[in-house]
């Protein structure tokens, strides 16, 4: 238990822990005294690495992300700045949120930029009033059409990609992994050493709560656009 | 269709399943909605599961990971506490629902918050957190579209995943016009979703405290995970300066790496997607100011250690709340979630509810009988919970409890004697099927108006106290085999 908790009642939590642990030990009396967790075998017979080639992986990611109703386009490295500017124009973005360490050449000249930094930070109200956000990503997963953000360079803190209604995300071909387990393996260090937050994004926000009709967009960005560069 | 009534986790008695099912069966709108919904999800799930060549290997990994965790739950919870604390979070332990509610309330009060935003969490439905907060002068805003709908309507959820499955668009429009003042609103789903977006955006921006549940928490890194679709989960876990997460103690998993198993099993089993739109993973509080400044994790028992102590019942705690078992259940499809009078409906509810609240209460005790033992739930369960086995085991416990507490009179009670015989038959699906076949051949002299009025021999006591519905021409199990294959 931590010491600086508010309120008297929380002191009861200390004995709560003892009670619960005691109940667990009592409830698992059938487990041999000397059994270690590792003694319970885990069969990891599932695929942990794919055998698809680079092209196939990139193609699969593009296809599957598009199935979630994300707009996906493949461009070459040199076409990228033009494609970004075009996408923003089409969408009518005037005020664009920029995370720290976004490559400068990605940022079109004719938009008003709202740059987030450690100081000063953009307020939630500023983010809410913006027209969109432009980011990179940590990696992407072909198998599921997922973009992964880890609050690292060119992505920024989580609120940046949450409050604006439009998210334009650049994925470099070499950032795309084949299978889900490969992605978790690659993220392990960031989580373990830097404890950064991880967000998986598979298409724009959606709900099927009304008569099971899929509606794109409730609380998160209602439009997600992906540019695959390579 | 129904206002808030007590469920198995609130104070007061709840009706038996048979009684509630009767009302539900009479509601044709509900049955139509449910039939359409479960069929759609069932078919979609089949497609995304069949494209996975290693699905069975993933299920086995999921099951064995849960087994390892549950056999050593004390160790994993202590490790989780250590990891979360190291990452700047606070960990609390709650023996029961009441203690969990008190802990959460005092955190909210210490920040002088009168409003909080919440992302769907069945654990907080179990503790009746919202009602508790309301009594303390704190209003909890549900932020999932479906949860908002049922909160505004003053109702209870009818499906783990799509809680407002029983409401159609016209009803939702009417509700939003009345409760949110959304004049001129159409009943187009995108318009309805937009009305909710506008209403809740203000709440997200002003709330000082967010409350969430957790799908998983990794003991080795202290990383907590919320799986969702709409983005309200991201809002609640990112924007308010204080985050409180309530988690059942069985949600811990050994390590970060194990997400690779569960994040494949869960989305395909629940929403029948390769991946759900958003998943958030956070580890304590961020040093660079990304997200909340303060994070509290409340680990709750509330009956789970009783489930753990039952060697057959223990596997129930494997559950990752995907709701696949609901969508394939022929009983659920016909009666819907409300008939279970529990925050956990369907096959999983039928085994989890009576174990969490304890055997000996008429309502929950009736749930293990709310099944035809067709086995479809077991086949789809991503963590391989043998639901039929647990159902039969619990039926036996219910009968024994009755005998133990009832004295001699109850031991000789014809219903109890009959139940013993029934329990024996039910204890083995093979024998059960056999009995059903026999009953169909032998029942005709006894059946009148579609009900069996008297059964021969030892089973007579059972029919003396209730009308048995005639055994169907084809049992659910047989029907399932011929009509749906092994989906
Ligand atoms: S019992 Fe299995 S199928 Fe049912 S909700 Fe739990 S994990 Fe899903």
XYZ file of C-alpha atoms and ligand atoms in Angstrom:
725
model
C 0.000 0.000 0.000
C 1.070 3.527 -0.612
C 1.190 5.862 2.330
C -0.157 9.128 1.057
C -3.715 8.050 0.437
C -6.636 10.289 1.138
C -9.318 9.354 3.636
C -9.556 7.030 6.659
C -11.496 4.311 4.930
C -8.540 3.552 2.766
C -6.627 2.261 5.736
C -8.990 -0.668 5.578
C -7.346 -1.392 2.235
C -4.215 -2.584 4.004
C -6.027 -5.414 5.668
C -8.006 -5.832 2.473
C -4.799 -6.940 0.800
C -3.983 -9.423 3.545
C -7.481 -10.823 3.469
C -7.587 -11.242 -0.281
C -4.145 -12.865 -0.437
C -5.134 -15.184 2.387
C -8.335 -16.138 0.600
C -6.395 -16.855 -2.583
C -3.887 -19.065 -0.802
C -6.703 -20.856 0.951
C -8.634 -21.248 -2.316
C -5.649 -22.743 -4.128
C -4.742 -25.313 -1.480
C -4.888 -27.960 -4.188
C -1.822 -26.414 -5.859
C 1.279 -28.254 -4.576
C 3.344 -26.197 -2.169
C 6.470 -26.388 -4.319
C 4.815 -25.638 -7.682
C 6.248 -22.555 -9.358
C 4.222 -20.516 -11.913
C 6.651 -21.677 -14.641
C 5.762 -25.265 -13.801
C 2.363 -24.721 -15.406
C 3.194 -25.251 -19.091
C 2.210 -22.668 -21.700
C 1.958 -24.067 -25.215
C 2.915 -21.230 -27.517
C 2.057 -23.104 -30.668
C 0.747 -20.034 -32.460
C 2.585 -18.057 -35.117
C 5.047 -15.530 -33.719
C 6.712 -14.573 -36.994
C 5.256 -14.418 -40.464
C 6.901 -15.593 -43.652
C 5.336 -13.026 -45.984
C 7.656 -10.830 -48.072
C 7.884 -7.070 -47.652
C 5.588 -6.261 -50.585
C 2.957 -8.685 -49.423
C 3.067 -7.237 -45.898
C 2.689 -3.663 -47.125
C -0.129 -4.669 -49.451
C -1.955 -6.525 -46.687
C -1.667 -3.592 -44.312
C -3.054 -1.221 -46.955
C -5.959 -3.548 -47.686
C -6.907 -4.274 -44.130
C -6.645 -0.713 -42.860
C -8.899 0.315 -45.728
C -11.462 -2.301 -44.697
C -12.002 -0.313 -41.512
C -13.026 2.679 -43.617
C -9.725 4.443 -43.244
C -8.628 6.237 -46.422
C -5.329 4.627 -47.417
C -2.854 5.752 -50.093
C 0.584 4.451 -51.035
C 3.137 7.072 -52.073
C 6.852 7.245 -52.676
C 9.103 9.098 -50.257
C 9.432 12.013 -52.678
C 5.679 12.239 -53.253
C 4.970 12.338 -49.537
C 4.989 16.111 -48.849
C 2.749 16.700 -51.851
C 0.359 13.937 -50.771
C 0.149 15.389 -47.257
C -0.594 18.861 -48.530
C -3.199 17.519 -50.936
C -4.956 15.468 -48.244
C -5.110 18.456 -45.905
C -6.494 20.689 -48.652
C -9.156 18.185 -49.619
C -10.214 18.011 -46.010
C -10.144 21.802 -45.647
C -7.706 21.800 -42.735
C -6.659 25.278 -41.664
C -5.466 24.737 -38.108
C -3.191 21.694 -37.943
C -1.814 20.125 -34.748
C 1.876 19.203 -34.985
C 3.516 16.825 -32.475
C 7.138 17.293 -31.389
C 9.827 16.015 -33.777
C 7.631 15.742 -36.824
C 9.840 15.966 -39.948
C 9.697 19.618 -41.055
C 9.426 18.690 -44.729
C 6.029 17.081 -44.022
C 4.478 20.352 -42.879
C 2.828 22.379 -45.666
C 3.472 26.105 -45.669
C -0.079 27.205 -46.159
C -1.618 25.862 -42.951
C -1.689 27.415 -39.525
C 0.308 25.091 -37.262
C -0.442 24.421 -33.618
C 2.794 23.008 -32.279
C 2.712 20.975 -29.116
C 5.802 21.068 -26.920
C 6.688 20.301 -23.342
C 6.276 24.018 -22.774
C 3.948 25.532 -23.712
C 1.547 22.646 -24.150
C -1.540 23.022 -26.256
C -4.655 23.071 -24.108
C -7.428 20.536 -24.598
C -9.613 23.382 -25.840
C -7.058 24.306 -28.500
C -6.857 20.691 -29.615
C -10.625 20.440 -29.681
C -10.883 23.570 -31.819
C -8.267 22.415 -34.340
C -9.135 20.944 -37.728
C -6.854 17.942 -37.588
C -3.547 16.386 -36.572
C -0.627 15.066 -38.622
C 1.567 12.323 -37.120
C 3.895 9.460 -37.842
C 3.619 6.193 -35.898
C 5.691 3.708 -33.894
C 4.805 0.765 -36.109
C 1.906 -0.858 -37.906
C 0.503 -4.385 -38.092
C -0.396 -5.867 -41.474
C -2.387 -8.825 -40.132
C -4.945 -6.559 -38.510
C -4.544 -3.233 -40.358
C -3.521 -1.556 -37.114
C -1.497 1.607 -36.504
C 0.445 1.695 -33.247
C 1.363 4.944 -31.478
C 3.807 4.934 -28.578
C 3.906 8.631 -27.700
C 7.339 8.808 -29.290
C 8.805 11.141 -31.953
C 6.369 12.509 -34.541
C 3.413 11.271 -32.448
C 3.375 13.163 -29.180
C 1.132 12.668 -26.193
C -2.146 10.810 -26.548
C -4.524 13.774 -26.462
C -3.082 15.098 -29.738
C -4.500 12.233 -31.766
C -7.708 12.040 -29.799
C -9.383 15.433 -29.709
C -9.010 16.595 -33.337
C -11.730 15.217 -35.604
C -9.278 14.318 -38.394
C -6.100 12.253 -38.108
C -3.619 12.028 -40.969
C -1.033 9.381 -40.191
C 2.157 8.605 -42.106
C 3.353 5.003 -41.970
C 6.721 4.138 -43.499
C 6.819 0.785 -45.263
C 9.610 -0.529 -43.041
C 7.525 0.214 -39.941
C 4.939 -2.401 -40.889
C 5.197 -5.761 -39.095
C 3.409 -8.855 -40.299
C 1.781 -10.412 -37.244
C 0.397 -9.220 -33.926
C 3.036 -11.019 -31.790
C 5.825 -9.290 -33.738
C 4.375 -5.928 -32.783
C 4.175 -6.755 -29.090
C 7.758 -7.999 -29.165
C 8.944 -4.742 -30.752
C 7.070 -2.612 -28.219
C 8.342 -4.419 -25.157
C 11.394 -2.245 -24.579
C 9.458 1.015 -24.809
C 6.961 -0.227 -22.264
C 9.468 -1.807 -19.905
C 12.143 0.871 -19.913
C 10.310 4.067 -20.715
C 6.785 3.154 -19.600
C 5.314 5.097 -22.484
C 1.620 4.705 -23.245
C 0.728 2.606 -26.278
C -2.365 3.122 -28.435
C -3.600 0.693 -31.077
C -5.715 2.319 -33.763
C -7.641 0.178 -36.247
C -9.749 2.502 -38.317
C -11.641 5.562 -37.171
C -13.692 5.474 -33.994
C -16.831 3.428 -34.496
C -19.916 2.104 -32.807
C -22.459 -0.554 -33.598
C -24.671 0.303 -30.673
C -27.683 1.414 -32.669
C -29.415 -1.580 -34.192
C -25.967 -2.978 -34.910
C -25.409 -0.513 -37.758
C -21.772 0.431 -37.891
C -21.359 4.177 -37.557
C -17.883 5.580 -38.110
C -17.050 8.135 -35.549
C -18.288 8.759 -32.078
C -15.659 10.179 -29.760
C -12.307 9.713 -31.412
C -11.338 11.252 -34.775
C -14.164 10.495 -37.177
C -11.871 10.459 -40.161
C -8.593 8.564 -40.324
C -6.353 8.888 -43.350
C -3.195 6.840 -43.817
C -0.302 7.562 -46.158
C 2.064 4.644 -46.641
C 5.444 5.970 -47.686
C 8.227 3.929 -49.183
C -38.788 -2.469 -22.019
C -38.001 -2.579 -18.353
C -36.998 -0.236 -15.612
C -34.180 -0.807 -13.181
C -34.992 -3.835 -11.092
C -32.751 -5.494 -8.564
C -30.261 -7.924 -10.035
C -28.219 -10.659 -8.416
C -25.664 -8.097 -7.217
C -28.068 -5.652 -5.610
C -29.896 -6.014 -2.343
C -33.219 -7.795 -2.506
C -34.479 -10.963 -4.103
C -34.466 -11.536 -7.842
C -36.958 -13.634 -9.780
C -36.070 -17.066 -11.049
C -34.936 -17.421 -14.632
C -38.128 -19.212 -15.725
C -40.277 -16.344 -14.471
C -38.251 -13.626 -16.183
C -37.881 -15.658 -19.363
C -41.670 -15.765 -19.715
C -41.855 -11.964 -19.908
C -38.988 -11.793 -22.365
C -40.455 -14.454 -24.608
C -43.625 -12.391 -24.900
C -41.681 -9.372 -26.203
C -41.488 -9.874 -29.952
C -39.546 -6.660 -30.683
C -36.827 -7.719 -28.295
C -36.625 -11.170 -29.836
C -36.430 -9.740 -33.339
C -33.617 -7.327 -32.385
C -31.740 -10.051 -30.576
C -32.152 -12.605 -33.299
C -30.802 -10.214 -35.899
C -27.929 -9.073 -33.702
C -26.698 -12.444 -32.568
C -26.946 -13.889 -36.066
C -24.913 -11.027 -37.557
C -22.142 -11.273 -34.978
C -22.107 -15.062 -35.125
C -21.557 -15.101 -38.869
C -18.917 -12.378 -38.802
C -17.054 -14.120 -36.018
C -16.925 -17.333 -37.976
C -15.247 -15.568 -40.886
C -12.503 -13.878 -38.843
C -11.835 -16.994 -36.789
C -11.614 -19.247 -39.806
C -8.964 -17.069 -41.445
C -6.653 -17.839 -38.501
C -4.729 -21.080 -39.065
C -3.465 -20.964 -35.490
C -6.755 -20.227 -33.720
C -6.768 -23.472 -31.737
C -3.173 -22.890 -30.651
C -4.110 -19.389 -29.482
C -7.079 -20.736 -27.517
C -4.857 -23.278 -25.816
C -2.261 -20.618 -25.006
C -5.002 -18.380 -23.595
C -6.397 -21.174 -21.483
C -3.032 -22.252 -20.122
C -1.982 -18.672 -19.364
C -5.150 -18.248 -17.333
C -4.559 -21.545 -15.582
C -1.036 -20.542 -14.635
C -2.214 -17.160 -13.396
C -5.081 -18.512 -11.321
C -2.999 -21.226 -9.666
C -0.533 -18.538 -8.567
C -2.828 -15.556 -8.320
C -1.357 -14.277 -5.044
C 2.102 -13.990 -6.570
C 0.906 -12.284 -9.737
C -1.194 -9.747 -7.851
C 1.677 -8.801 -5.589
C 3.919 -8.451 -8.618
C 1.307 -6.289 -10.335
C 1.062 -4.055 -7.272
C 4.815 -3.657 -7.195
C 5.028 -2.814 -10.912
C 2.181 -0.296 -10.840
C 3.584 1.366 -7.726
C 7.040 1.555 -9.250
C 5.496 3.284 -12.276
C 3.932 5.934 -10.051
C 0.438 4.461 -9.611
C -1.450 3.653 -6.406
C -2.889 0.210 -5.753
C -5.877 -0.510 -3.514
C -7.391 -3.824 -2.493
C -11.157 -4.209 -2.120
C -12.575 -7.301 -0.444
C -16.070 -6.656 -1.726
C -18.222 -4.312 -3.774
C -18.848 -2.016 -0.860
C -15.200 -1.549 -0.122
C -14.462 -0.896 -3.813
C -17.171 1.762 -3.932
C -15.900 3.426 -0.773
C -12.338 3.525 -2.058
C -13.395 5.064 -5.362
C -15.718 7.566 -3.707
C -13.060 8.790 -1.337
C -10.612 9.301 -4.213
C -13.232 11.287 -6.139
C -14.069 13.331 -3.050
C -10.447 14.083 -2.289
C -10.375 15.898 -5.645
C -13.618 17.698 -4.932
C -15.175 16.364 -8.096
C -18.947 16.341 -8.409
C -18.985 14.795 -11.848
C -16.948 11.947 -13.253
C -16.770 10.361 -16.681
C -16.910 6.601 -16.980
C -16.091 4.092 -19.653
C -18.143 0.921 -19.682
C -17.053 -1.451 -16.989
C -19.047 -4.475 -15.881
C -17.068 -4.524 -12.653
C -18.601 -1.161 -11.709
C -22.038 -2.454 -12.738
C -21.419 -5.323 -10.364
C -20.631 -2.971 -7.478
C -23.447 -0.537 -8.363
C -20.851 2.230 -8.303
C -23.045 4.811 -10.023
C -25.811 4.486 -7.466
C -23.306 4.641 -4.645
C -21.732 7.807 -6.073
C -25.137 9.378 -6.627
C -25.944 8.944 -2.935
C -22.676 10.718 -2.164
C -23.630 13.607 -4.418
C -21.418 12.626 -7.357
C -22.853 12.108 -10.819
C -21.233 9.506 -13.057
C -21.629 10.058 -16.789
C -21.607 6.851 -18.785
C -19.823 7.584 -22.038
C -20.301 4.493 -24.221
C -23.128 5.227 -26.597
C -25.077 2.184 -25.459
C -24.409 2.827 -21.786
C -25.479 6.420 -22.201
C -28.698 5.250 -23.830
C -29.584 2.889 -21.049
C -28.465 5.338 -18.370
C -30.738 8.033 -19.816
C -33.562 5.515 -20.062
C -32.975 4.371 -16.482
C -32.623 0.779 -17.612
C -30.155 -2.035 -17.290
C -27.905 -3.644 -19.862
C -29.054 -6.675 -21.824
C -25.830 -7.765 -23.505
C -22.207 -7.540 -22.359
C -21.087 -5.992 -25.602
C -24.114 -4.251 -27.032
C -26.016 -3.298 -23.899
C -28.763 -1.419 -25.752
C -29.422 -4.232 -28.188
C -33.064 -4.165 -27.085
C -33.635 -0.561 -28.230
C -34.379 0.548 -31.784
C -33.464 3.858 -33.430
C -36.859 5.480 -32.968
C -36.755 4.798 -29.251
C -33.223 6.187 -29.042
C -34.158 9.338 -30.958
C -37.093 9.967 -28.667
C -34.873 9.498 -25.634
C -32.207 11.937 -26.900
C -34.789 14.579 -27.775
C -36.268 14.291 -24.319
C -33.128 13.914 -22.210
C -30.464 15.817 -24.146
C -32.771 18.456 -25.566
C -31.588 17.545 -29.056
C -34.363 19.261 -31.018
C -34.912 18.338 -34.635
C -32.847 15.173 -34.372
C -33.398 12.484 -37.015
C -33.315 8.783 -36.239
C -30.378 8.219 -38.559
C -27.676 6.324 -36.575
C -24.870 8.782 -37.551
C -27.011 11.708 -36.345
C -27.782 9.929 -33.113
C -24.091 9.185 -32.595
C -23.256 12.825 -33.272
C -25.761 14.014 -30.667
C -23.980 11.842 -28.113
C -20.587 13.128 -29.274
C -21.564 16.751 -28.772
C -23.154 16.129 -25.396
C -20.252 14.116 -23.988
C -17.387 16.167 -25.433
C -18.070 18.899 -22.867
C -18.039 16.355 -20.075
C -14.724 14.879 -21.193
C -13.106 18.297 -21.283
C -14.260 19.332 -17.840
C -14.115 16.104 -15.801
C -11.496 15.966 -13.076
C -11.772 12.231 -12.585
C -12.192 9.379 -15.056
C -13.246 5.873 -14.021
C -12.602 2.769 -16.087
C -12.554 -0.990 -15.896
C -9.678 -3.037 -17.282
C -9.546 -5.851 -19.777
C -6.109 -7.011 -18.696
C -3.172 -5.928 -16.569
C 0.322 -7.336 -17.028
C 2.018 -8.211 -13.745
C 5.592 -7.808 -14.975
C 5.312 -4.271 -16.377
C 2.192 -3.036 -14.551
C 0.584 -2.157 -17.879
C -3.213 -1.861 -17.803
C -5.274 -2.275 -20.944
C -8.691 -1.082 -22.108
C -10.160 -2.448 -25.338
C -12.896 -0.393 -27.002
C -14.437 0.997 -30.187
C -15.738 4.507 -29.759
C -12.834 6.438 -28.306
C -14.555 7.192 -25.030
C -12.149 4.778 -23.362
C -9.231 6.811 -24.658
C -10.956 9.996 -23.501
C -11.614 8.714 -19.985
C -8.130 7.277 -19.511
C -6.269 10.234 -21.040
C -7.990 13.558 -20.432
C -9.031 13.809 -16.752
C -6.088 14.548 -14.423
C -7.077 11.627 -12.198
C -7.822 8.088 -13.370
C -9.323 5.321 -11.247
C -9.483 1.807 -12.661
C -11.543 -0.922 -11.040
C -10.399 -4.407 -11.903
C -11.448 -7.889 -10.799
C -8.439 -9.741 -9.399
C -8.720 -12.393 -12.139
C -7.830 -9.900 -14.885
C -4.115 -9.990 -14.215
C -1.946 -11.740 -16.812
C 1.667 -12.733 -16.248
C 3.529 -10.516 -18.694
C 3.470 -7.889 -21.420
C 4.234 -10.590 -23.945
C 0.980 -12.382 -23.143
C -0.987 -9.528 -24.701
C 0.015 -11.107 -28.005
C -2.340 -13.977 -27.189
C -5.272 -12.151 -25.653
C -5.240 -9.286 -28.146
C -5.749 -11.835 -30.880
C -8.429 -13.844 -29.075
C -10.555 -10.999 -27.743
C -11.382 -8.787 -30.756
C -12.177 -11.683 -33.067
C -14.375 -13.341 -30.449
C -16.206 -10.262 -29.288
C -16.864 -7.777 -32.057
C -15.791 -10.234 -34.758
C -13.097 -7.839 -35.955
C -9.437 -8.525 -36.649
C -8.776 -5.741 -34.195
C -11.107 -3.395 -32.362
C -10.796 0.312 -33.280
C -8.922 1.429 -30.158
C -6.848 -0.239 -27.482
C -5.092 1.786 -24.780
C -2.177 0.443 -22.752
C -0.771 2.556 -19.957
C 1.886 1.943 -17.332
C 1.424 3.986 -14.167
C 1.669 7.723 -14.754
C 3.751 9.340 -17.451
C 6.724 11.431 -16.423
C 6.347 13.654 -19.474
C 2.757 14.595 -18.675
C 1.035 12.347 -21.197
C -2.343 11.602 -19.620
C -3.441 11.644 -15.978
C -1.223 12.953 -13.200
C -2.615 10.437 -10.744
C -3.555 6.809 -11.305
C -5.331 4.459 -8.905
C -5.825 0.768 -9.540
C -8.459 -0.934 -7.387
C -8.125 -4.729 -7.226
C -11.449 -6.266 -6.276
C -12.307 -9.713 -4.942
C -16.116 -9.635 -4.414
C -16.643 -13.379 -4.506
C -13.898 -14.241 -6.967
C -11.818 -16.081 -4.383
C -14.838 -18.316 -3.729
C -14.917 -19.192 -7.420
C -11.185 -19.844 -7.263
C -11.604 -22.253 -4.368
C -13.874 -24.545 -6.391
C -11.617 -26.698 -8.541
C -14.217 -27.186 -11.260
C -15.651 -23.692 -11.013
C -12.189 -22.075 -11.109
C -12.011 -22.047 -14.920
C -14.911 -19.573 -14.886
C -12.302 -16.955 -13.961
C -10.598 -17.497 -17.327
C -13.362 -15.386 -18.862
C -12.228 -12.388 -20.896
C -15.827 -11.116 -21.328
C -15.887 -11.442 -25.081
C -19.585 -12.409 -25.191
C -19.108 -15.022 -27.923
C -20.955 -17.518 -25.749
C -23.996 -15.236 -25.617
C -24.164 -14.925 -29.365
C -24.210 -18.660 -29.984
C -26.550 -19.574 -27.145
C -29.999 -20.702 -28.340
C -31.487 -19.901 -24.931
C -29.988 -16.398 -24.818
C -31.094 -15.729 -28.366
C -34.699 -16.302 -27.359
C -34.913 -14.728 -23.921
C -32.288 -11.960 -24.037
C -30.103 -10.654 -21.273
C -32.630 -9.307 -18.802
C -34.022 -12.745 -17.982
C -30.764 -13.588 -16.224
C -31.268 -10.782 -13.675
C -27.535 -10.238 -13.513
C -24.901 -7.933 -14.922
C -23.480 -11.124 -16.434
C -26.058 -12.631 -18.799
C -25.975 -15.651 -21.088
C -23.964 -18.826 -20.566
C -21.124 -17.065 -18.751
C -23.668 -15.353 -16.504
C -25.337 -18.659 -15.778
C -22.110 -19.987 -14.282
C -20.461 -16.825 -12.971
C -23.411 -15.189 -11.188
C -24.350 -18.015 -8.804
C -20.705 -18.583 -7.952
C -20.006 -14.912 -7.225
C -23.074 -14.346 -5.047
C -23.010 -17.834 -3.522
C -25.335 -20.819 -3.883
C -28.582 -20.672 -1.899
C -30.461 -17.755 -3.475
C -33.492 -18.756 -5.541
C -32.856 -16.359 -8.450
C -29.171 -17.098 -9.107
C -29.689 -20.777 -8.219
C -32.059 -21.084 -11.165
C -29.432 -19.911 -13.671
C -27.466 -23.145 -14.074
C -30.717 -24.634 -15.358
C -31.052 -21.925 -18.052
C -29.296 -24.084 -20.596
C -29.936 -27.010 -22.875
C -26.307 -28.096 -22.521
C -25.854 -27.917 -26.270
C -22.174 -27.115 -25.822
C -21.957 -24.322 -28.420
C -20.607 -21.931 -25.778
C -17.715 -24.231 -24.977
C -16.801 -24.539 -28.643
C -16.523 -20.779 -29.208
C -15.015 -19.792 -25.872
C -11.577 -18.303 -26.649
C -10.207 -19.410 -23.281
C -11.834 -22.843 -23.393
C -14.110 -22.612 -20.382
C -16.070 -25.854 -20.257
C -19.347 -24.107 -19.527
C -21.563 -27.241 -19.716
C -19.318 -28.985 -17.205
C -19.536 -26.064 -14.793
C -23.321 -25.802 -15.302
C -23.774 -29.440 -14.341
C -21.418 -29.080 -11.415
C -23.417 -26.090 -10.139
C -26.730 -27.899 -10.572
C -25.339 -30.535 -8.258
C -24.302 -27.869 -5.747
C -27.749 -26.275 -5.854
C -29.419 -29.616 -5.117
C -27.027 -30.464 -2.315
C -27.437 -27.042 -0.751
C -31.202 -27.505 -0.705
C -30.832 -30.853 0.977
C -28.301 -29.633 3.507
C -30.263 -26.614 4.591
C -33.752 -28.026 4.326
C -33.764 -30.691 7.093
C -35.549 -34.028 6.829
C -38.753 -32.590 5.463
C -36.942 -31.129 2.515
C -34.938 -34.281 1.982
C -38.171 -36.154 1.436
C -39.645 -33.317 -0.562
C -40.671 -34.800 -3.898
C -39.002 -31.992 -5.834
C -35.688 -32.633 -4.176
C -35.845 -36.333 -4.777
C -36.669 -35.660 -8.413
C -33.943 -33.067 -8.714
C -31.414 -35.600 -7.556
C -32.491 -37.840 -10.397
C -32.435 -34.953 -12.837
C -29.024 -33.891 -11.639
C -27.763 -37.389 -12.246
C -29.026 -37.325 -15.803
C -27.670 -33.833 -16.345
C -24.284 -34.774 -14.978
C -23.382 -36.268 -18.333
C -24.330 -34.671 -21.659
C -24.429 -38.086 -23.377
C -26.874 -39.443 -20.854
C -28.852 -36.217 -21.053
C -29.304 -36.529 -24.794
C -30.321 -40.130 -24.364
C -32.917 -39.126 -21.803
C -34.323 -36.462 -24.077
C -34.723 -38.937 -26.890
C -36.451 -41.382 -24.599
C -38.692 -38.657 -23.308
C -39.755 -37.755 -26.814
C -40.748 -41.269 -27.611
C -42.378 -41.900 -24.282
C -43.923 -38.563 -23.574
C -47.018 -38.502 -25.726
C -49.447 -40.024 -23.209
C -48.356 -37.434 -20.696
C -48.288 -34.343 -22.873
C -51.279 -32.042 -23.012
C -51.380 -28.557 -24.480
C -47.692 -28.683 -25.148
C -46.745 -29.322 -21.549
C -45.801 -32.503 -19.775
C -48.073 -32.798 -16.788
C -46.777 -35.931 -15.205
C -43.573 -37.798 -15.589
C -43.316 -41.405 -14.640
C -41.423 -42.846 -11.718
C -38.923 -40.835 -9.739
C -39.349 -37.805 -11.957
C -42.986 -37.455 -10.960
C -42.101 -35.144 -8.109
C -40.588 -32.666 -10.519
C -43.760 -32.365 -12.562
C -45.936 -32.116 -9.487
C -44.482 -28.769 -8.664
C -44.241 -27.264 -12.125
C -45.440 -27.577 -15.644
C -42.677 -28.944 -17.742
C -42.706 -27.727 -21.281
C -42.970 -30.631 -23.638
C -39.632 -31.904 -24.812
C -39.144 -30.322 -28.240
C -39.334 -32.528 -31.317
C -35.655 -31.937 -31.776
C -33.457 -30.870 -28.893
C -31.421 -27.683 -29.196
C -28.311 -29.767 -29.274
C -29.512 -31.903 -32.155
C -30.895 -28.900 -33.959
C -27.599 -27.141 -33.496
C -25.637 -30.060 -34.890
C -27.721 -30.218 -38.028
C -28.207 -26.492 -38.567
C -25.077 -24.736 -37.524
C -22.293 -27.195 -37.685
C -19.710 -26.413 -35.108
C -19.526 -22.675 -35.344
S -17.152 -17.491 -21.095
Fe -15.750 -17.580 -22.834
S -17.077 -17.093 -24.576
Fe -18.220 -16.462 -22.771
S -17.714 -14.304 -22.461
Fe -16.251 -15.468 -21.239
S -14.479 -15.751 -22.569
Fe -16.181 -15.163 -23.887
